[in-house]
Amino acid sequence: MADSTQSSVISSSHGLPDASAGQGSPSAGKDAKLSLDFSYLDDLLSPEVRDLIYWRDLKKSGTVFAVSLLLLLSLAAFSIVSVVSYLLLALLSVTITFRVYKSVVQAVQKSDEGHPFKAYMEKNVTLSQESFRQQVDTALSHCNCILKQLMRLFLVEDLVDSLKLAVVMWLLTYVGAIFNGITLLIIADILIFSVPVFYEKYKAQIDHYVGMVREHIKCAVSKVQAKVPGVAKRKAE
C-alpha cells in the first residue's frame, strides 16, 4: 500500500500517468515494463537466500555478510590454500578445545553426558539421489539456456544485441584492467547485500528514473535499428 501510494504521488508530481488508475490501459502496461523488478529472483533463489539478502533477520544477514566479506578480503591478501588451511585449523582448534573441556568437566563432575557433538553427529547429512538429480537438472537447464543465448549473440542472429554484447565486453576490458577477480567478488558481495534492500526501500523513486533512462535507450536503439540495413525490415516482418 505504501509503495503504491508513494508511486502515485511521484507520478502525479512529474506529470506521469498513474498505473493504478487503469490496469488495462496501454500506459499502465508501459509503466509496468519500465519498473526495475527483482521478482525474477524468486525463481532463482531459495527463500532462505532471499531472506538473507533482504536482511529479514539482521543477526543472520549481518553474520553471513561479515563472514563472506572477511573471507574474500583474506583471499585478496593470501593464497586460497593458506586461507582454507587457516579456516580449517581454526575450526579444528575450537572443536578440539571444546571436546577436551567437556571431557574434563564430565570427569570432575563424574557425569555421563557422552560426546558433546553427539546430536550433530547423528544428523543425516547425506544427499539423496532425488535431490541431487533435481539440482543437476536445474543446473543443466540454466546451462542450456546460457549456451543458446551465447550462440544467438556470437552468431549474430540479431545485430543490435550482438553489438550490445560487444560494447559490454569492451567496457569489461577496462574493468579488468582496474580490478582483479577477487576485488570484483568483494564489490559483488557488497552489492548483493545492499542493492536489493536499498531498492525495496526506495522502489518508487528508482523505478521513475530507471524508466526515464530506458526510454532514452529505447529511442537510441530504435534510431540505430532504423539505420542498419536489414534490421528494420526483419522487425517489420
mmCIF file of C-alpha atoms in Angstrom, residues 71 74-75 77-94:
data_model
loop_
_atom_site.group_PDB
_atom_site.id
_atom_site.type_symbol
_atom_site.label_atom_id
_atom_site.label_comp_id
_atom_site.label_asym_id
_atom_site.label_seq_id
_atom_site.Cartn_x
_atom_site.Cartn_y
_atom_site.Cartn_z
ATOM 1 C CA LEU A 71 36.782 -14.477 3.580
ATOM 2 C CA SER A 74 41.534 -12.841 3.204
ATOM 3 C CA LEU A 75 41.683 -14.330 -0.289
ATOM 4 C CA ALA A 77 45.709 -10.874 0.829
ATOM 5 C CA PHE A 78 46.672 -14.568 0.925
ATOM 6 C CA SER A 79 46.503 -17.620 -1.328
ATOM 7 C CA ILE A 80 43.413 -19.800 -1.328
ATOM 8 C CA VAL A 81 45.426 -22.709 0.104
ATOM 9 C CA SER A 82 46.531 -20.627 3.082
ATOM 10 C CA VAL A 83 43.047 -19.248 3.716
ATOM 11 C CA VAL A 84 41.391 -22.684 3.595
ATOM 12 C CA SER A 85 44.108 -24.186 5.784
ATOM 13 C CA TYR A 86 43.797 -21.454 8.407
ATOM 14 C CA LEU A 87 40.000 -21.728 8.431
ATOM 15 C CA LEU A 88 40.061 -25.498 8.908
ATOM 16 C CA LEU A 89 42.784 -25.157 11.545
ATOM 17 C CA ALA A 90 40.715 -22.582 13.436
ATOM 18 C CA LEU A 91 37.639 -24.817 13.257
ATOM 19 C CA LEU A 92 39.606 -27.828 14.498
ATOM 20 C CA SER A 93 41.094 -25.766 17.310
ATOM 21 C CA VAL A 94 37.612 -24.756 18.500
#
